[in-house]
Amino acid sequence: MNPGIKVVLGVTGGIAAYKGAELARKLMELGLGVQAVMTRNAEKFVTPLTFEALTGSPVIRAGLPEPGDDPMPHISVPRSASLMVIAPATAGIIGKMANGIADDTLSTMLLAADIPVIMAPAMNPAMYANQAVQENIARLKTRGVRFVGPSAGEVACGETGEGKLAPVEDIVSAVKEALNLKTDMDGLNVVVTAGGTREPIDAVRYIGNRSSGKMGVAIASAALRRGATVTLISGAMDVEPPTGVAFTQAMTADEMLNAVGEAFKTADMLIMSAAVGDYHVNGRSGGKVKKKEDWTISLAPNPDILMEMGKRKESQTLVGFAAETERAEEHGLEKLRNKNLDVVVINDVSRKDIGFNSDFNEVTIITKSGAVEKIPKSPKTTIAGKILDTALAVRDGSKPRT
Ligand code: PMT
């Protein structure tokens, strides 16, 4: 599951249950982790396998947990999530929640949840208009439950009136609002590089580095959550690419140059957090070199991808990293100028508690106009947000936030 924000998607039994699957896909595209919970009746309309395939996680189903399962999903699942969305929500689940009835996994979870809840009702118009349903909805609204829809129109049974599940886009908008997801990167094509390149020495050996890909993946996830279309190009990584990115693996600097060069043509922003090897092996052997006393390897310089993109730059915003061990700011500024960057993110890679293969980083962000922002040691997810704030501010020509 994605390291980002988790949403519990409750699906109840109605013909609109299939739209829950579309909603799951759209939420995943935002870079959110989605945990689907289905009622017994929901499974009569759509199979749990559909949701499992879309979300990448087993569905939590009605009934008591099996031996070996989490014994208390009704407590642990909402606690690990930021939001519950019930779509479609039947009159039954609305009534249970309004009246404190907990008789299956989803209704129990709703009572145990201390997080915001969004409900998207879908039912026959006469049922929706029924006073009991309306009173239940009014009661839940006073407790802070947010309702999206239903819309008016022809429902599955052929009758017309208010009762259709709201458009999936409206439910997604409500989720974004509830989670305070920004949309300030809507419509932007963002290319992010991550991980470390590996230059082969022979058929089995290579020159690599300690990059885990965590920094790049945090940036890609943050850009996704802010509405960007994200291409992630990575070398070797210890983490999974976020769901929703267009992913390309490029193991050597040459492969990365080709992939980045292609993606750059239609990009609005390039953020190079990959640790690209500066050299490759001259005259690499196709087979495995036999063990010998001494072995001298000759290295030749790799292309500097970022510098090359700096030359090709038209309207793209170019963000580079500087991995330094001494006189970090001075060297970072040189990279900003020499590579024609808009923003440079400087980190000290001599420290073990930040930088390479850590969940944390501490960076100095400098823009081409000379604005300097120092971000103290923070999770890479926080650093990612700050980098995007600055890159966007530079792109918009406004002052970066401090
Ligand atoms: O992956 P993690 O474990 O999360 O670690 C994150 C990180 C430490 C790798 C990351 O924060 C970082 O510092 N990335 C840049 C690593 C690097 O190659 O730095 P550099 O100072 O050598 O290069 C400067 C810039 O030029 C970088 O944006 C780099 O991507 C780029 N470059 C470098 C060499 C090269 N041949 N081509 C390039 O494009």
Short mmCIF file of C-alpha atoms and ligand atoms in Angstrom, two decimals:
data_model
loop_
_atom_site.label_atom_id
_atom_site.label_comp_id
_atom_site.label_asym_id
_atom_site.label_seq_id
_atom_site.Cartn_x
_atom_site.Cartn_y
_atom_site.Cartn_z
CA MET A 1 0.00 0.00 0.00
CA ASN A 2 1.08 3.53 -0.67
CA PRO A 3 3.02 5.24 2.10
CA GLY A 4 0.73 8.25 1.76
CA ILE A 5 -2.68 8.95 3.22
CA LYS A 6 -5.04 5.99 3.71
CA VAL A 7 -8.76 6.05 3.01
CA VAL A 8 -11.22 3.35 4.07
CA LEU A 9 -13.73 2.80 1.27
CA GLY A 10 -16.90 1.15 2.55
CA VAL A 11 -19.02 -0.44 -0.18
CA THR A 12 -22.58 -1.46 0.62
CA GLY A 13 -25.10 -3.47 -1.37
CA GLY A 14 -26.70 -1.66 -4.25
CA ILE A 15 -26.54 -1.64 -8.01
CA ALA A 16 -24.16 1.35 -7.77
CA ALA A 17 -21.57 -0.83 -6.01
CA TYR A 18 -19.69 -1.12 -9.31
CA LYS A 19 -19.13 2.64 -9.21
CA GLY A 20 -17.32 2.05 -5.91
CA ALA A 21 -14.70 0.28 -8.03
CA GLU A 22 -14.28 3.36 -10.23
CA LEU A 23 -13.99 5.47 -7.10
CA ALA A 24 -11.30 3.14 -5.71
CA ARG A 25 -9.29 3.55 -8.93
CA LYS A 26 -9.60 7.35 -8.87
CA LEU A 27 -8.53 7.51 -5.21
CA MET A 28 -5.50 5.32 -5.98
CA GLU A 29 -4.61 7.68 -8.84
CA LEU A 30 -4.41 10.49 -6.29
CA GLY A 31 -1.64 8.49 -4.59
CA LEU A 32 -3.90 7.54 -1.68
CA GLY A 33 -3.83 4.13 -0.02
CA VAL A 34 -7.31 2.57 -0.26
CA GLN A 35 -8.61 -0.14 2.07
CA ALA A 36 -11.89 -1.50 0.77
CA VAL A 37 -14.45 -2.89 3.23
CA MET A 38 -17.46 -4.68 1.75
CA THR A 39 -20.76 -5.69 3.26
CA ARG A 40 -22.26 -9.11 2.53
CA ASN A 41 -24.80 -7.54 0.17
CA ALA A 42 -22.15 -5.52 -1.66
CA GLU A 43 -20.47 -8.80 -2.61
CA LYS A 44 -23.67 -9.84 -4.40
CA PHE A 45 -23.13 -6.95 -6.85
CA VAL A 46 -19.31 -6.81 -7.22
CA THR A 47 -16.67 -9.33 -6.19
CA PRO A 48 -14.02 -8.54 -3.56
CA LEU A 49 -11.45 -9.57 -6.19
CA THR A 50 -12.31 -6.46 -8.22
CA PHE A 51 -11.44 -4.20 -5.29
CA GLU A 52 -8.40 -6.26 -4.35
CA ALA A 53 -7.03 -5.97 -7.88
CA LEU A 54 -7.65 -2.21 -7.99
CA THR A 55 -6.31 -1.36 -4.53
CA GLY A 56 -3.57 -3.97 -4.24
CA SER A 57 -4.86 -4.94 -0.75
CA PRO A 58 -7.16 -7.75 0.40
CA VAL A 59 -10.71 -6.57 1.02
CA ILE A 60 -12.06 -6.62 4.56
CA ARG A 61 -15.28 -8.58 4.41
CA ALA A 62 -18.32 -9.01 6.64
CA GLY A 63 -18.14 -11.60 9.39
CA LEU A 64 -15.67 -12.32 12.12
CA PRO A 65 -11.95 -12.44 11.28
CA GLU A 66 -10.40 -15.81 10.45
CA PRO A 67 -7.55 -17.17 12.60
CA GLY A 68 -4.37 -15.38 11.54
CA ASP A 69 -6.24 -12.23 10.38
CA ASP A 70 -6.12 -8.95 12.28
CA PRO A 71 -8.51 -9.84 15.17
CA MET A 72 -9.86 -6.30 15.51
CA PRO A 73 -9.99 -4.63 12.09
CA HIS A 74 -12.91 -2.44 13.24
CA ILE A 75 -10.49 -0.67 15.61
CA SER A 76 -7.14 -0.88 13.80
CA VAL A 77 -8.27 -0.03 10.27
CA PRO A 78 -9.96 3.33 10.93
CA ARG A 79 -7.12 4.23 13.30
CA SER A 80 -4.59 3.86 10.53
CA ALA A 81 -6.70 5.88 8.09
CA SER A 82 -7.50 9.56 7.61
CA LEU A 83 -11.00 9.25 6.19
CA MET A 84 -13.90 6.82 5.67
CA VAL A 85 -15.93 7.07 2.49
CA ILE A 86 -19.10 5.00 2.14
CA ALA A 87 -20.05 4.75 -1.54
CA PRO A 88 -22.62 3.67 -2.33
CA ALA A 89 -24.31 4.12 1.06
CA THR A 90 -27.61 2.27 1.37
CA ALA A 91 -30.50 3.33 3.59
CA GLY A 92 -29.40 0.41 5.77
CA ILE A 93 -25.89 1.64 6.55
CA ILE A 94 -27.12 5.22 7.04
CA GLY A 95 -29.75 3.97 9.49
CA LYS A 96 -27.26 1.80 11.37
CA MET A 97 -24.77 4.60 11.81
CA ALA A 98 -27.42 7.14 12.82
CA ASN A 99 -28.76 4.76 15.47
CA GLY A 100 -25.53 3.28 16.76
CA ILE A 101 -26.16 -0.20 15.40
CA ALA A 102 -23.01 -2.26 14.88
CA ASP A 103 -23.85 -5.69 13.50
CA ASP A 104 -21.20 -6.28 10.85
CA THR A 105 -17.64 -5.21 10.09
CA LEU A 106 -18.42 -1.95 8.29
CA SER A 107 -21.06 -0.68 10.73
CA THR A 108 -18.77 -1.60 13.66
CA MET A 109 -15.93 0.29 12.02
CA LEU A 110 -18.13 3.37 11.56
CA LEU A 111 -18.88 3.42 15.29
CA ALA A 112 -15.24 2.93 16.26
CA ALA A 113 -13.92 5.49 13.76
CA ASP A 114 -12.69 8.80 15.09
CA ILE A 115 -12.02 10.20 11.61
CA PRO A 116 -14.15 12.17 9.15
CA VAL A 117 -16.82 10.20 7.29
CA ILE A 118 -18.23 10.92 3.84
CA MET A 119 -21.39 9.14 2.69
CA ALA A 120 -22.62 8.97 -0.89
CA PRO A 121 -26.19 7.61 -0.70
CA ALA A 122 -27.74 5.62 -3.53
CA MET A 123 -31.21 4.10 -3.34
CA ASN A 124 -34.72 4.16 -4.78
CA PRO A 125 -36.13 7.77 -4.73
CA ALA A 126 -39.10 6.78 -2.55
CA MET A 127 -36.75 5.22 -0.01
CA TYR A 128 -34.54 8.31 -0.05
CA ALA A 129 -37.56 10.56 0.48
CA ASN A 130 -38.79 8.43 3.39
CA GLN A 131 -38.94 10.43 6.59
CA ALA A 132 -36.91 7.86 8.52
CA VAL A 133 -34.03 8.08 6.03
CA GLN A 134 -34.19 11.88 5.96
CA GLU A 135 -34.15 12.03 9.77
CA ASN A 136 -31.18 9.66 9.89
CA ILE A 137 -29.28 11.80 7.38
CA ALA A 138 -30.12 14.99 9.29
CA ARG A 139 -28.92 13.37 12.52
CA LEU A 140 -25.65 12.26 10.95
CA LYS A 141 -25.08 15.72 9.46
CA THR A 142 -25.32 17.25 12.93
CA ARG A 143 -22.57 14.81 13.97
CA GLY A 144 -20.31 16.02 11.17
CA VAL A 145 -20.88 13.32 8.56
CA ARG A 146 -20.55 14.84 5.10
CA PHE A 147 -23.07 13.76 2.44
CA VAL A 148 -22.37 13.89 -1.30
CA GLY A 149 -25.49 13.52 -3.43
CA PRO A 150 -27.61 11.70 -4.27
CA SER A 151 -28.31 13.13 -7.71
CA ALA A 152 -31.66 13.25 -9.42
CA GLY A 153 -32.39 11.14 -12.49
CA GLU A 154 -33.47 7.70 -13.53
CA VAL A 155 -32.36 5.04 -11.06
CA ALA A 156 -31.73 1.34 -11.73
CA CYS A 157 -35.31 0.28 -11.00
CA GLY A 158 -36.54 2.60 -13.76
CA GLU A 159 -38.07 5.22 -11.43
CA THR A 160 -37.03 8.84 -11.59
CA GLY A 161 -36.14 11.10 -8.70
CA GLU A 162 -33.42 11.81 -6.15
CA GLY A 163 -31.49 8.61 -5.36
CA LYS A 164 -28.71 8.15 -7.94
CA LEU A 165 -25.16 7.89 -6.64
CA ALA A 166 -23.46 11.28 -7.05
CA PRO A 167 -20.94 11.46 -9.94
CA VAL A 168 -17.67 9.78 -8.91
CA GLU A 169 -15.83 13.08 -9.61
CA ASP A 170 -18.00 14.83 -6.97
CA ILE A 171 -17.12 12.17 -4.40
CA VAL A 172 -13.41 12.53 -5.30
CA SER A 173 -13.68 16.32 -4.86
CA ALA A 174 -15.25 15.83 -1.42
CA VAL A 175 -12.41 13.47 -0.49
CA LYS A 176 -9.81 16.00 -1.64
CA GLU A 177 -11.52 18.72 0.37
CA ALA A 178 -11.82 16.56 3.50
CA LEU A 179 -8.17 15.56 3.30
CA ASN A 180 -7.12 19.07 2.43
CA LEU A 181 -5.40 17.75 -0.68
CA LYS A 182 -4.09 20.62 -2.71
CA THR A 183 -4.90 20.91 -6.38
CA ASP A 184 -2.23 23.47 -7.14
CA MET A 185 -0.44 21.11 -9.53
CA ASP A 186 -3.53 20.22 -11.56
CA GLY A 187 -2.66 20.01 -15.23
CA LEU A 188 1.12 19.96 -14.70
CA ASN A 189 3.32 17.24 -16.16
CA VAL A 190 5.97 16.53 -13.57
CA VAL A 191 8.95 14.25 -14.19
CA VAL A 192 10.77 12.96 -11.10
CA THR A 193 13.91 10.83 -11.03
CA ALA A 194 14.74 8.61 -8.08
CA GLY A 195 17.05 5.88 -6.88
CA GLY A 196 20.61 5.15 -7.88
CA THR A 197 22.05 4.21 -11.26
CA ARG A 198 24.15 1.05 -11.66
CA GLU A 199 27.00 0.98 -14.15
CA PRO A 200 27.91 -2.60 -15.09
CA ILE A 201 31.52 -3.72 -14.69
CA ASP A 202 30.86 -7.18 -16.15
CA ALA A 203 27.91 -9.55 -16.35
CA VAL A 204 27.40 -9.66 -12.55
CA ARG A 205 29.22 -6.70 -10.98
CA TYR A 206 28.33 -3.04 -11.06
CA ILE A 207 29.21 0.37 -9.64
CA GLY A 208 26.24 1.69 -7.70
CA ASN A 209 25.38 3.88 -4.71
CA ARG A 210 23.26 3.82 -1.55
CA SER A 211 20.22 5.68 -2.88
CA SER A 212 17.00 3.99 -1.74
CA GLY A 213 14.63 6.02 -3.90
CA LYS A 214 12.73 7.29 -0.82
CA MET A 215 13.33 10.98 -1.56
CA GLY A 216 12.19 10.71 -5.19
CA VAL A 217 9.17 8.58 -4.32
CA ALA A 218 8.13 11.09 -1.63
CA ILE A 219 8.29 13.87 -4.24
CA ALA A 220 6.38 11.83 -6.83
CA SER A 221 3.64 10.96 -4.27
CA ALA A 222 3.34 14.57 -3.13
CA ALA A 223 3.03 15.83 -6.72
CA LEU A 224 0.36 13.20 -7.41
CA ARG A 225 -1.61 14.27 -4.36
CA ARG A 226 -1.47 17.85 -5.59
CA GLY A 227 -3.03 16.90 -8.90
CA ALA A 228 0.02 16.59 -11.18
CA THR A 229 0.47 13.95 -13.83
CA VAL A 230 3.67 12.30 -12.70
CA THR A 231 6.33 10.33 -14.58
CA LEU A 232 8.79 8.58 -12.30
CA ILE A 233 12.08 7.48 -13.84
CA SER A 234 14.22 5.46 -11.51
CA GLY A 235 17.38 3.47 -11.18
CA ALA A 236 17.62 0.88 -8.39
CA MET A 237 15.14 1.53 -5.57
CA ASP A 238 14.32 -0.15 -2.25
CA VAL A 239 10.74 1.18 -2.29
CA GLU A 240 7.79 0.66 -4.58
CA PRO A 241 6.81 3.36 -7.08
CA PRO A 242 3.56 5.03 -5.99
CA THR A 243 0.39 3.86 -7.69
CA GLY A 244 -0.72 6.38 -10.26
CA VAL A 245 2.66 7.39 -11.69
CA ALA A 246 3.87 6.47 -15.17
CA PHE A 247 6.92 4.46 -14.21
CA THR A 248 10.09 3.82 -16.23
CA GLN A 249 13.15 2.00 -14.95
CA ALA A 250 16.47 3.32 -16.22
CA MET A 251 19.37 1.53 -14.60
CA THR A 252 22.36 3.29 -16.17
CA ALA A 253 23.05 7.00 -16.65
CA ASP A 254 22.73 6.54 -20.42
CA GLU A 255 19.34 4.84 -20.07
CA MET A 256 18.24 7.59 -17.70
CA LEU A 257 19.40 10.30 -20.10
CA ASN A 258 17.27 8.76 -22.85
CA ALA A 259 14.20 8.34 -20.64
CA VAL A 260 14.47 11.83 -19.08
CA GLY A 261 15.22 13.42 -22.48
CA GLU A 262 12.05 11.93 -23.94
CA ALA A 263 9.84 12.83 -20.96
CA PHE A 264 11.34 16.33 -20.76
CA LYS A 265 9.87 17.26 -24.15
CA THR A 266 6.35 17.41 -22.70
CA ALA A 267 7.26 18.15 -19.07
CA ASP A 268 6.40 21.29 -17.13
CA MET A 269 8.76 20.42 -14.31
CA LEU A 270 11.74 18.09 -13.85
CA ILE A 271 12.96 17.18 -10.36
CA MET A 272 16.22 15.20 -10.44
CA SER A 273 16.60 13.49 -7.09
CA ALA A 274 18.26 10.38 -8.55
CA ALA A 275 21.82 9.66 -7.55
CA VAL A 276 23.33 9.36 -11.00
CA GLY A 277 26.75 7.73 -11.24
CA ASP A 278 29.30 10.11 -12.69
CA TYR A 279 31.33 7.39 -14.42
CA HIS A 280 30.88 4.19 -16.38
CA VAL A 281 33.35 1.41 -17.02
CA ASN A 282 35.45 1.63 -20.16
CA GLY A 283 35.45 -1.59 -22.17
CA ARG A 284 32.97 -3.48 -20.00
CA SER A 285 33.18 -7.25 -20.28
CA GLY A 286 30.11 -9.13 -21.56
CA GLY A 287 30.83 -12.18 -19.39
CA LYS A 288 31.89 -12.59 -15.75
CA VAL A 289 35.52 -11.58 -15.27
CA LYS A 290 37.52 -14.35 -13.58
CA LYS A 291 39.07 -13.67 -10.18
CA LYS A 292 42.61 -12.34 -10.47
CA GLU A 293 45.33 -10.77 -8.30
CA ASP A 294 44.88 -7.19 -9.45
CA TRP A 295 42.20 -5.69 -11.55
CA THR A 296 42.38 -2.16 -12.77
CA ILE A 297 39.17 -0.71 -14.09
CA SER A 298 39.21 2.36 -16.26
CA LEU A 299 36.30 4.78 -15.89
CA ALA A 300 34.93 7.28 -18.37
CA PRO A 301 32.58 10.17 -17.49
CA ASN A 302 28.82 9.75 -17.83
CA PRO A 303 26.62 12.38 -19.41
CA ASP A 304 25.35 14.94 -16.91
CA ILE A 305 21.61 14.55 -17.44
CA LEU A 306 20.63 17.63 -15.48
CA MET A 307 23.15 19.84 -17.25
CA GLU A 308 21.90 18.53 -20.59
CA MET A 309 18.27 19.33 -19.63
CA GLY A 310 19.44 22.77 -18.47
CA LYS A 311 20.65 23.36 -22.05
CA ARG A 312 17.43 22.05 -23.60
CA LYS A 313 15.20 23.95 -21.16
CA GLU A 314 12.37 26.03 -22.66
CA SER A 315 9.51 26.70 -20.23
CA GLN A 316 10.22 23.76 -17.91
CA THR A 317 11.01 24.37 -14.25
CA LEU A 318 14.23 22.56 -13.40
CA VAL A 319 14.93 21.36 -9.89
CA GLY A 320 18.24 19.68 -9.10
CA PHE A 321 19.67 18.17 -5.97
CA ALA A 322 23.19 18.67 -4.68
CA ALA A 323 24.61 15.82 -2.62
CA GLU A 324 27.45 17.40 -0.69
CA THR A 325 29.80 16.51 2.13
CA GLU A 326 31.58 19.85 2.61
CA ARG A 327 31.02 23.54 1.79
CA ALA A 328 27.52 22.40 0.84
CA GLU A 329 25.96 25.78 0.04
CA GLU A 330 28.87 26.97 -2.06
CA HIS A 331 28.92 23.76 -4.12
CA GLY A 332 25.13 23.68 -4.36
CA LEU A 333 25.09 27.23 -5.74
CA GLU A 334 27.68 26.26 -8.35
CA LYS A 335 25.36 23.46 -9.50
CA LEU A 336 22.40 25.89 -9.62
CA ARG A 337 24.33 28.19 -11.95
CA ASN A 338 26.28 25.68 -14.04
CA LYS A 339 23.27 23.48 -14.74
CA ASN A 340 20.85 26.39 -15.42
CA LEU A 341 18.54 25.30 -12.57
CA ASP A 342 15.55 27.17 -11.16
CA VAL A 343 15.91 25.54 -7.75
CA VAL A 344 18.64 23.54 -6.06
CA VAL A 345 18.01 21.30 -3.04
CA ILE A 346 21.21 20.81 -1.06
CA ASN A 347 21.63 17.91 1.36
CA ASP A 348 24.57 16.75 3.43
CA VAL A 349 25.20 13.15 2.44
CA SER A 350 27.94 12.61 5.01
CA ARG A 351 25.28 12.31 7.75
CA LYS A 352 23.83 8.88 8.54
CA ASP A 353 20.57 10.20 10.03
CA ILE A 354 19.45 11.96 6.83
CA GLY A 355 19.98 11.77 3.06
CA PHE A 356 20.85 8.38 1.61
CA ASN A 357 18.55 5.55 2.65
CA SER A 358 16.91 7.44 5.53
CA ASP A 359 13.26 8.38 6.02
CA PHE A 360 14.47 11.88 6.91
CA ASN A 361 16.34 14.68 5.24
CA GLU A 362 17.53 18.17 6.11
CA VAL A 363 17.93 20.50 3.16
CA THR A 364 18.73 24.01 2.07
CA ILE A 365 16.60 25.10 -0.87
CA ILE A 366 17.99 27.93 -3.00
CA THR A 367 16.18 29.50 -5.94
CA LYS A 368 17.76 31.14 -8.99
CA SER A 369 16.76 34.54 -7.59
CA GLY A 370 18.76 33.81 -4.44
CA ALA A 371 15.97 33.03 -1.94
CA VAL A 372 17.33 30.63 0.66
CA GLU A 373 15.19 28.37 2.83
CA LYS A 374 16.62 25.96 5.38
CA ILE A 375 14.37 23.05 6.26
CA PRO A 376 15.35 21.35 9.53
CA LYS A 377 15.50 17.56 9.80
CA SER A 378 12.03 16.34 8.79
CA PRO A 379 10.40 13.29 7.20
CA LYS A 380 11.08 13.11 3.47
CA THR A 381 7.33 13.52 2.89
CA THR A 382 7.52 16.99 4.51
CA ILE A 383 10.68 17.91 2.59
CA ALA A 384 8.94 16.83 -0.64
CA GLY A 385 6.07 19.24 0.04
CA LYS A 386 8.48 22.13 0.67
CA ILE A 387 10.38 21.43 -2.55
CA LEU A 388 7.14 21.47 -4.53
CA ASP A 389 5.97 24.69 -2.80
CA THR A 390 9.22 26.41 -3.84
CA ALA A 391 9.27 25.01 -7.37
CA LEU A 392 5.67 26.14 -7.91
CA ALA A 393 6.35 29.58 -6.46
CA VAL A 394 9.35 30.03 -8.78
CA ARG A 395 7.26 28.80 -11.69
CA ASP A 396 4.50 31.28 -10.88
CA GLY A 397 7.07 34.03 -10.48
CA SER A 398 6.01 34.65 -6.92
CA LYS A 399 8.15 34.59 -3.81
CA PRO A 400 8.74 31.17 -2.23
CA ARG A 401 6.98 30.71 1.09
CA THR A 402 9.16 30.70 4.15
O1 PMT B 1 17.24 7.89 -2.54
P1 PMT B 1 17.38 8.24 -1.08
O2 PMT B 1 17.95 7.12 -0.25
O3 PMT B 1 16.10 8.78 -0.52
O4 PMT B 1 18.46 9.43 -0.97
C1 PMT B 1 18.19 10.69 -1.47
C2 PMT B 1 19.43 11.32 -2.10
C3 PMT B 1 20.49 11.54 -1.05
C4 PMT B 1 19.97 10.43 -3.23
C5 PMT B 1 18.93 12.69 -2.72
O5 PMT B 1 18.48 13.50 -1.68
C6 PMT B 1 20.05 13.39 -3.49
O6 PMT B 1 20.89 14.07 -2.95
N1 PMT B 1 20.05 13.22 -4.85
C7 PMT B 1 21.07 13.73 -5.75
C8 PMT B 1 22.26 12.80 -5.78
C9 PMT B 1 23.34 13.31 -6.74
O7 PMT B 1 23.62 12.65 -7.72
O8 PMT B 1 23.84 14.49 -6.41
P2 PMT B 1 25.02 15.26 -7.23
O9 PMT B 1 25.36 16.44 -6.39
O10 PMT B 1 26.08 14.28 -7.55
O11 PMT B 1 24.35 15.71 -8.58
C10 PMT B 1 23.74 16.98 -8.72
C11 PMT B 1 22.48 16.87 -9.56
O12 PMT B 1 22.82 16.46 -10.88
C12 PMT B 1 21.47 15.86 -9.03
O13 PMT B 1 20.18 16.39 -9.23
C13 PMT B 1 21.69 14.64 -9.92
O14 PMT B 1 20.46 13.92 -10.09
C14 PMT B 1 22.15 15.27 -11.23
N2 PMT B 1 23.10 14.45 -12.00
C15 PMT B 1 24.27 14.06 -11.44
C16 PMT B 1 25.19 13.34 -12.18
C17 PMT B 1 24.88 13.05 -13.53
N3 PMT B 1 25.71 12.34 -14.29
N4 PMT B 1 23.70 13.45 -14.06
C18 PMT B 1 22.82 14.15 -13.32
O15 PMT B 1 21.76 14.52 -13.80
#
